[in-house]
Amino acid sequence: MMGMASILHRSRRLVYQVVATPRVKTVALRVHRDGTVEVRAPRSVKQAQVRRLVARRADWIVERQRYFLDLLRRNPGKELKNGESFPLFGRNHRLMIESRPGVETPFCRSEARRLRVFVDGQSKEVVWSAIRGWYSALTEKKVITALRTHAPALSVKPGRLRIVDQAQRWASCAKTGDIRCNWRLAMMPGPVLEYVVVHELCHLRTPNHSVNFWRLLKSVLPDYEKRREWLKRNGPGLALTMERRQTGVVASH
């Protein structure tokens, strides 16, 4: 059981993709930010069961597709033009691409609310790579500071830190203790970035989102709810804004 399928809902055809995998025990439905619908299900589940689930959740699917369409309209990806706004730790900086002959490796610098990118006539792909690398370095520095501050207080020892381009999350942690953080974290205010890191550290002690987990998180960050709300309200837009204007989009944690 795998492939594309569709149902007719209120004179509208809803197309969805079925992914059969032995790694899941229940049927899970997800609407991605590009509007596509994915159903992940055990191999034993019949097409009719999946179809009934999609039909039952059809109104919700349509609502989420409309939400994401509006989100994309309000947060178009970057064109890498001078004057574009780039968020840095919660404050917008204006992009300035400057030609500097002889520069072998493009580099970035923030000065007076400007994000200056120095290049030697390279393509926009090279400019974008330089910007991503710069954000990644800033994110790594801030995350390391937060780990060193809070890991001892929580009596946990995180493993390797990786700054990655995660499509679905701001951060995640593995059973080994390794922590993966989205390179875009440097966009958001410091306290929100700190919340994301502490959230993952708490998962090293409590892997689920039980009452004990939130109690532990609050013991470290008493105002975590305020930080979490900021992330829920602004995170999706930030993630989309920090994409090049292309077909691929990312989701929030």
PDB file of C-alpha atoms in Angstrom, residues 44-251:
ATOM      1  CA  SER A  44      -1.062  -4.034   7.152  1.00  0.00           C
ATOM      2  CA  VAL A  45      -3.505  -1.110   6.916  1.00  0.00           C
ATOM      3  CA  LYS A  46      -5.943  -1.286   4.009  1.00  0.00           C
ATOM      4  CA  GLN A  47      -6.535   1.517   1.516  1.00  0.00           C
ATOM      5  CA  ALA A  48     -10.157   1.711   2.644  1.00  0.00           C
ATOM      6  CA  GLN A  49      -9.068   2.521   6.198  1.00  0.00           C
ATOM      7  CA  VAL A  50      -6.805   5.284   4.985  1.00  0.00           C
ATOM      8  CA  ARG A  51      -9.550   6.680   2.765  1.00  0.00           C
ATOM      9  CA  ARG A  52     -11.967   6.791   5.714  1.00  0.00           C
ATOM     10  CA  LEU A  53      -9.410   8.650   7.817  1.00  0.00           C
ATOM     11  CA  VAL A  54      -8.786  11.244   5.114  1.00  0.00           C
ATOM     12  CA  ALA A  55     -12.535  11.704   4.595  1.00  0.00           C
ATOM     13  CA  ARG A  56     -13.071  12.137   8.334  1.00  0.00           C
ATOM     14  CA  ARG A  57     -10.311  14.754   8.570  1.00  0.00           C
ATOM     15  CA  ALA A  58     -11.073  16.449   5.246  1.00  0.00           C
ATOM     16  CA  ASP A  59     -12.314  19.746   6.738  1.00  0.00           C
ATOM     17  CA  TRP A  60      -9.196  19.937   8.903  1.00  0.00           C
ATOM     18  CA  ILE A  61      -6.975  19.208   5.875  1.00  0.00           C
ATOM     19  CA  VAL A  62      -8.563  22.018   3.866  1.00  0.00           C
ATOM     20  CA  GLU A  63      -8.199  24.421   6.788  1.00  0.00           C
ATOM     21  CA  ARG A  64      -4.489  23.591   7.164  1.00  0.00           C
ATOM     22  CA  GLN A  65      -3.891  23.984   3.436  1.00  0.00           C
ATOM     23  CA  ARG A  66      -5.489  27.438   3.528  1.00  0.00           C
ATOM     24  CA  TYR A  67      -3.416  28.355   6.569  1.00  0.00           C
ATOM     25  CA  PHE A  68      -0.163  27.364   4.882  1.00  0.00           C
ATOM     26  CA  LEU A  69      -1.105  29.112   1.637  1.00  0.00           C
ATOM     27  CA  ASP A  70      -1.698  32.335   3.564  1.00  0.00           C
ATOM     28  CA  LEU A  71       1.548  31.823   5.466  1.00  0.00           C
ATOM     29  CA  LEU A  72       3.481  31.483   2.208  1.00  0.00           C
ATOM     30  CA  ARG A  73       1.865  34.621   0.821  1.00  0.00           C
ATOM     31  CA  ARG A  74       2.785  36.637   3.916  1.00  0.00           C
ATOM     32  CA  ASN A  75       6.299  35.214   4.164  1.00  0.00           C
ATOM     33  CA  PRO A  76       7.827  34.893   0.704  1.00  0.00           C
ATOM     34  CA  GLY A  77      11.284  33.443   0.413  1.00  0.00           C
ATOM     35  CA  LYS A  78      14.380  35.578  -0.078  1.00  0.00           C
ATOM     36  CA  GLU A  79      15.449  36.857  -3.489  1.00  0.00           C
ATOM     37  CA  LEU A  80      18.852  37.975  -2.184  1.00  0.00           C
ATOM     38  CA  LYS A  81      18.350  41.580  -3.205  1.00  0.00           C
ATOM     39  CA  ASN A  82      19.927  44.540  -1.458  1.00  0.00           C
ATOM     40  CA  GLY A  83      17.589  45.977   1.140  1.00  0.00           C
ATOM     41  CA  GLU A  84      15.863  42.691   1.982  1.00  0.00           C
ATOM     42  CA  SER A  85      15.253  42.179   5.677  1.00  0.00           C
ATOM     43  CA  PHE A  86      17.069  39.366   7.477  1.00  0.00           C
ATOM     44  CA  PRO A  87      16.255  38.619  11.133  1.00  0.00           C
ATOM     45  CA  LEU A  88      19.167  38.267  13.536  1.00  0.00           C
ATOM     46  CA  PHE A  89      18.452  37.439  17.180  1.00  0.00           C
ATOM     47  CA  GLY A  90      15.034  39.028  16.902  1.00  0.00           C
ATOM     48  CA  ARG A  91      16.098  42.237  15.125  1.00  0.00           C
ATOM     49  CA  ASN A  92      15.873  42.868  11.400  1.00  0.00           C
ATOM     50  CA  HIS A  93      19.009  43.628   9.403  1.00  0.00           C
ATOM     51  CA  ARG A  94      19.079  44.937   5.832  1.00  0.00           C
ATOM     52  CA  LEU A  95      21.018  42.942   3.278  1.00  0.00           C
ATOM     53  CA  MET A  96      23.964  44.578   1.509  1.00  0.00           C
ATOM     54  CA  ILE A  97      25.803  42.488  -1.081  1.00  0.00           C
ATOM     55  CA  GLU A  98      29.159  44.145  -1.710  1.00  0.00           C
ATOM     56  CA  SER A  99      31.670  43.373  -4.419  1.00  0.00           C
ATOM     57  CA  ARG A 100      35.184  42.883  -3.146  1.00  0.00           C
ATOM     58  CA  PRO A 101      37.604  41.728  -5.871  1.00  0.00           C
ATOM     59  CA  GLY A 102      39.950  38.995  -4.781  1.00  0.00           C
ATOM     60  CA  VAL A 103      37.668  37.457  -2.174  1.00  0.00           C
ATOM     61  CA  GLU A 104      38.008  33.714  -2.681  1.00  0.00           C
ATOM     62  CA  THR A 105      35.457  32.740  -0.044  1.00  0.00           C
ATOM     63  CA  PRO A 106      32.424  35.009   0.456  1.00  0.00           C
ATOM     64  CA  PHE A 107      31.828  36.053   4.047  1.00  0.00           C
ATOM     65  CA  CYS A 108      29.243  37.938   6.118  1.00  0.00           C
ATOM     66  CA  ARG A 109      29.353  40.588   8.793  1.00  0.00           C
ATOM     67  CA  SER A 110      26.669  42.436  10.760  1.00  0.00           C
ATOM     68  CA  GLU A 111      27.198  46.147  11.249  1.00  0.00           C
ATOM     69  CA  ALA A 112      24.737  48.882  12.226  1.00  0.00           C
ATOM     70  CA  ARG A 113      21.662  46.759  11.486  1.00  0.00           C
ATOM     71  CA  ARG A 114      23.123  45.716   8.138  1.00  0.00           C
ATOM     72  CA  LEU A 115      23.922  42.200   6.992  1.00  0.00           C
ATOM     73  CA  ARG A 116      26.931  42.762   4.733  1.00  0.00           C
ATOM     74  CA  VAL A 117      27.934  39.958   2.377  1.00  0.00           C
ATOM     75  CA  PHE A 118      31.283  40.335   0.645  1.00  0.00           C
ATOM     76  CA  VAL A 119      31.698  38.549  -2.680  1.00  0.00           C
ATOM     77  CA  ASP A 120      33.772  38.661  -5.843  1.00  0.00           C
ATOM     78  CA  GLY A 121      31.028  38.402  -8.418  1.00  0.00           C
ATOM     79  CA  GLN A 122      29.851  34.949  -7.339  1.00  0.00           C
ATOM     80  CA  SER A 123      26.369  33.619  -8.076  1.00  0.00           C
ATOM     81  CA  LYS A 124      23.422  33.967  -5.731  1.00  0.00           C
ATOM     82  CA  GLU A 125      23.854  30.329  -4.769  1.00  0.00           C
ATOM     83  CA  VAL A 126      27.277  31.191  -3.400  1.00  0.00           C
ATOM     84  CA  VAL A 127      25.875  34.229  -1.590  1.00  0.00           C
ATOM     85  CA  TRP A 128      23.118  32.126  -0.054  1.00  0.00           C
ATOM     86  CA  SER A 129      25.651  29.525   1.031  1.00  0.00           C
ATOM     87  CA  ALA A 130      27.688  32.235   2.746  1.00  0.00           C
ATOM     88  CA  ILE A 131      24.620  33.559   4.578  1.00  0.00           C
ATOM     89  CA  ARG A 132      23.633  30.081   5.735  1.00  0.00           C
ATOM     90  CA  GLY A 133      27.165  29.385   6.904  1.00  0.00           C
ATOM     91  CA  TRP A 134      27.216  32.630   8.852  1.00  0.00           C
ATOM     92  CA  TYR A 135      23.891  31.896  10.556  1.00  0.00           C
ATOM     93  CA  SER A 136      25.065  28.360  11.300  1.00  0.00           C
ATOM     94  CA  ALA A 137      28.193  29.625  13.037  1.00  0.00           C
ATOM     95  CA  LEU A 138      26.204  32.108  15.129  1.00  0.00           C
ATOM     96  CA  THR A 139      23.661  29.446  16.050  1.00  0.00           C
ATOM     97  CA  GLU A 140      26.402  27.017  17.086  1.00  0.00           C
ATOM     98  CA  LYS A 141      28.047  29.616  19.307  1.00  0.00           C
ATOM     99  CA  LYS A 142      24.800  30.527  21.084  1.00  0.00           C
ATOM    100  CA  VAL A 143      23.693  26.909  21.468  1.00  0.00           C
ATOM    101  CA  ILE A 144      27.041  25.901  22.991  1.00  0.00           C
ATOM    102  CA  THR A 145      26.710  28.730  25.508  1.00  0.00           C
ATOM    103  CA  ALA A 146      23.202  27.582  26.455  1.00  0.00           C
ATOM    104  CA  LEU A 147      24.314  23.936  26.754  1.00  0.00           C
ATOM    105  CA  ARG A 148      27.200  24.850  29.031  1.00  0.00           C
ATOM    106  CA  THR A 149      24.913  26.980  31.164  1.00  0.00           C
ATOM    107  CA  HIS A 150      22.015  24.576  31.634  1.00  0.00           C
ATOM    108  CA  ALA A 151      23.308  21.011  31.211  1.00  0.00           C
ATOM    109  CA  PRO A 152      25.045  20.929  34.636  1.00  0.00           C
ATOM    110  CA  ALA A 153      21.950  22.300  36.372  1.00  0.00           C
ATOM    111  CA  LEU A 154      19.856  19.536  34.797  1.00  0.00           C
ATOM    112  CA  SER A 155      22.501  16.889  35.548  1.00  0.00           C
ATOM    113  CA  VAL A 156      22.663  15.788  31.910  1.00  0.00           C
ATOM    114  CA  LYS A 157      25.571  15.319  29.547  1.00  0.00           C
ATOM    115  CA  PRO A 158      24.618  16.098  25.952  1.00  0.00           C
ATOM    116  CA  GLY A 159      26.512  14.315  23.207  1.00  0.00           C
ATOM    117  CA  ARG A 160      27.630  15.756  19.932  1.00  0.00           C
ATOM    118  CA  LEU A 161      26.064  18.987  18.691  1.00  0.00           C
ATOM    119  CA  ARG A 162      25.177  19.275  15.012  1.00  0.00           C
ATOM    120  CA  ILE A 163      23.890  22.383  13.259  1.00  0.00           C
ATOM    121  CA  VAL A 164      21.702  21.134  10.432  1.00  0.00           C
ATOM    122  CA  ASP A 165      19.031  22.085   7.912  1.00  0.00           C
ATOM    123  CA  GLN A 166      16.107  20.282   9.533  1.00  0.00           C
ATOM    124  CA  ALA A 167      12.919  20.372   7.530  1.00  0.00           C
ATOM    125  CA  GLN A 168      10.494  19.657  10.342  1.00  0.00           C
ATOM    126  CA  ARG A 169      11.996  20.847  13.622  1.00  0.00           C
ATOM    127  CA  TRP A 170      13.884  23.630  15.292  1.00  0.00           C
ATOM    128  CA  ALA A 171      15.853  21.077  17.280  1.00  0.00           C
ATOM    129  CA  SER A 172      15.862  17.415  18.234  1.00  0.00           C
ATOM    130  CA  CYS A 173      17.813  15.030  20.432  1.00  0.00           C
ATOM    131  CA  ALA A 174      18.722  11.364  20.088  1.00  0.00           C
ATOM    132  CA  LYS A 175      18.859   8.614  22.686  1.00  0.00           C
ATOM    133  CA  THR A 176      22.638   8.895  22.504  1.00  0.00           C
ATOM    134  CA  GLY A 177      22.402  12.459  23.777  1.00  0.00           C
ATOM    135  CA  ASP A 178      23.358  14.003  20.440  1.00  0.00           C
ATOM    136  CA  ILE A 179      21.539  17.266  19.757  1.00  0.00           C
ATOM    137  CA  ARG A 180      20.663  18.629  16.330  1.00  0.00           C
ATOM    138  CA  CYS A 181      19.771  22.302  15.976  1.00  0.00           C
ATOM    139  CA  ASN A 182      18.338  24.131  12.991  1.00  0.00           C
ATOM    140  CA  TRP A 183      20.771  26.703  11.569  1.00  0.00           C
ATOM    141  CA  ARG A 184      17.921  29.246  11.577  1.00  0.00           C
ATOM    142  CA  LEU A 185      17.854  29.480  15.383  1.00  0.00           C
ATOM    143  CA  ALA A 186      20.068  32.583  15.208  1.00  0.00           C
ATOM    144  CA  MET A 187      17.085  34.414  13.686  1.00  0.00           C
ATOM    145  CA  MET A 188      15.083  34.447  16.878  1.00  0.00           C
ATOM    146  CA  PRO A 189      15.530  36.391  20.126  1.00  0.00           C
ATOM    147  CA  GLY A 190      18.113  34.939  22.511  1.00  0.00           C
ATOM    148  CA  PRO A 191      15.577  33.892  25.166  1.00  0.00           C
ATOM    149  CA  VAL A 192      13.602  31.900  22.571  1.00  0.00           C
ATOM    150  CA  LEU A 193      16.734  30.168  21.298  1.00  0.00           C
ATOM    151  CA  GLU A 194      17.565  29.362  24.914  1.00  0.00           C
ATOM    152  CA  TYR A 195      14.105  27.823  25.363  1.00  0.00           C
ATOM    153  CA  VAL A 196      14.636  25.554  22.343  1.00  0.00           C
ATOM    154  CA  VAL A 197      17.953  24.308  23.748  1.00  0.00           C
ATOM    155  CA  VAL A 198      16.668  23.777  27.289  1.00  0.00           C
ATOM    156  CA  HIS A 199      13.654  21.953  25.848  1.00  0.00           C
ATOM    157  CA  GLU A 200      15.992  19.403  24.259  1.00  0.00           C
ATOM    158  CA  LEU A 201      18.122  19.108  27.392  1.00  0.00           C
ATOM    159  CA  CYS A 202      15.008  18.308  29.410  1.00  0.00           C
ATOM    160  CA  HIS A 203      14.237  15.532  26.926  1.00  0.00           C
ATOM    161  CA  LEU A 204      17.519  13.877  27.923  1.00  0.00           C
ATOM    162  CA  ARG A 205      15.875  13.292  31.310  1.00  0.00           C
ATOM    163  CA  THR A 206      12.249  12.961  30.235  1.00  0.00           C
ATOM    164  CA  PRO A 207      11.792  11.794  26.616  1.00  0.00           C
ATOM    165  CA  ASN A 208       8.082  12.626  26.410  1.00  0.00           C
ATOM    166  CA  HIS A 209       5.955  15.711  27.011  1.00  0.00           C
ATOM    167  CA  SER A 210       4.459  14.530  30.267  1.00  0.00           C
ATOM    168  CA  VAL A 211       3.539  16.732  33.206  1.00  0.00           C
ATOM    169  CA  ASN A 212       6.941  15.949  34.694  1.00  0.00           C
ATOM    170  CA  PHE A 213       8.660  17.211  31.560  1.00  0.00           C
ATOM    171  CA  TRP A 214       6.949  20.606  31.669  1.00  0.00           C
ATOM    172  CA  ARG A 215       7.525  20.828  35.408  1.00  0.00           C
ATOM    173  CA  LEU A 216      11.228  20.219  34.865  1.00  0.00           C
ATOM    174  CA  LEU A 217      11.371  22.802  32.089  1.00  0.00           C
ATOM    175  CA  LYS A 218       9.640  25.379  34.267  1.00  0.00           C
ATOM    176  CA  SER A 219      12.129  24.792  37.070  1.00  0.00           C
ATOM    177  CA  VAL A 220      14.847  25.982  34.695  1.00  0.00           C
ATOM    178  CA  LEU A 221      12.901  28.611  32.748  1.00  0.00           C
ATOM    179  CA  PRO A 222       9.982  29.890  34.852  1.00  0.00           C
ATOM    180  CA  ASP A 223       8.735  31.968  31.904  1.00  0.00           C
ATOM    181  CA  TYR A 224       9.074  29.186  29.321  1.00  0.00           C
ATOM    182  CA  GLU A 225       5.390  29.528  28.327  1.00  0.00           C
ATOM    183  CA  LYS A 226       5.990  33.078  27.102  1.00  0.00           C
ATOM    184  CA  ARG A 227       9.010  31.964  25.077  1.00  0.00           C
ATOM    185  CA  ARG A 228       7.156  28.976  23.708  1.00  0.00           C
ATOM    186  CA  GLU A 229       4.236  31.147  22.649  1.00  0.00           C
ATOM    187  CA  TRP A 230       6.594  33.464  20.756  1.00  0.00           C
ATOM    188  CA  LEU A 231       7.992  30.466  18.896  1.00  0.00           C
ATOM    189  CA  LYS A 232       4.542  29.096  18.042  1.00  0.00           C
ATOM    190  CA  ARG A 233       3.348  32.499  16.832  1.00  0.00           C
ATOM    191  CA  ASN A 234       6.431  33.598  14.895  1.00  0.00           C
ATOM    192  CA  GLY A 235       8.370  30.430  14.124  1.00  0.00           C
ATOM    193  CA  PRO A 236       6.500  29.280  10.999  1.00  0.00           C
ATOM    194  CA  GLY A 237       6.830  32.670   9.351  1.00  0.00           C
ATOM    195  CA  LEU A 238      10.499  32.965  10.233  1.00  0.00           C
ATOM    196  CA  ALA A 239      11.249  29.540   8.829  1.00  0.00           C
ATOM    197  CA  LEU A 240       9.586  30.360   5.523  1.00  0.00           C
ATOM    198  CA  THR A 241      11.117  33.823   5.323  1.00  0.00           C
ATOM    199  CA  MET A 242      14.581  32.325   5.615  1.00  0.00           C
ATOM    200  CA  GLU A 243      14.195  30.171   2.532  1.00  0.00           C
ATOM    201  CA  ARG A 244      15.319  31.124  -0.923  1.00  0.00           C
ATOM    202  CA  ARG A 245      12.351  31.825  -3.152  1.00  0.00           C
ATOM    203  CA  GLN A 246      11.887  28.315  -4.510  1.00  0.00           C
ATOM    204  CA  THR A 247       9.504  25.372  -4.227  1.00  0.00           C
ATOM    205  CA  GLY A 248      10.878  23.808  -1.042  1.00  0.00           C
ATOM    206  CA  VAL A 249       9.666  25.042   2.321  1.00  0.00           C
ATOM    207  CA  VAL A 250      10.320  24.000   5.898  1.00  0.00           C
ATOM    208  CA  ALA A 251       8.121  23.262   8.902  1.00  0.00           C
TER     209      ALA A 251
END
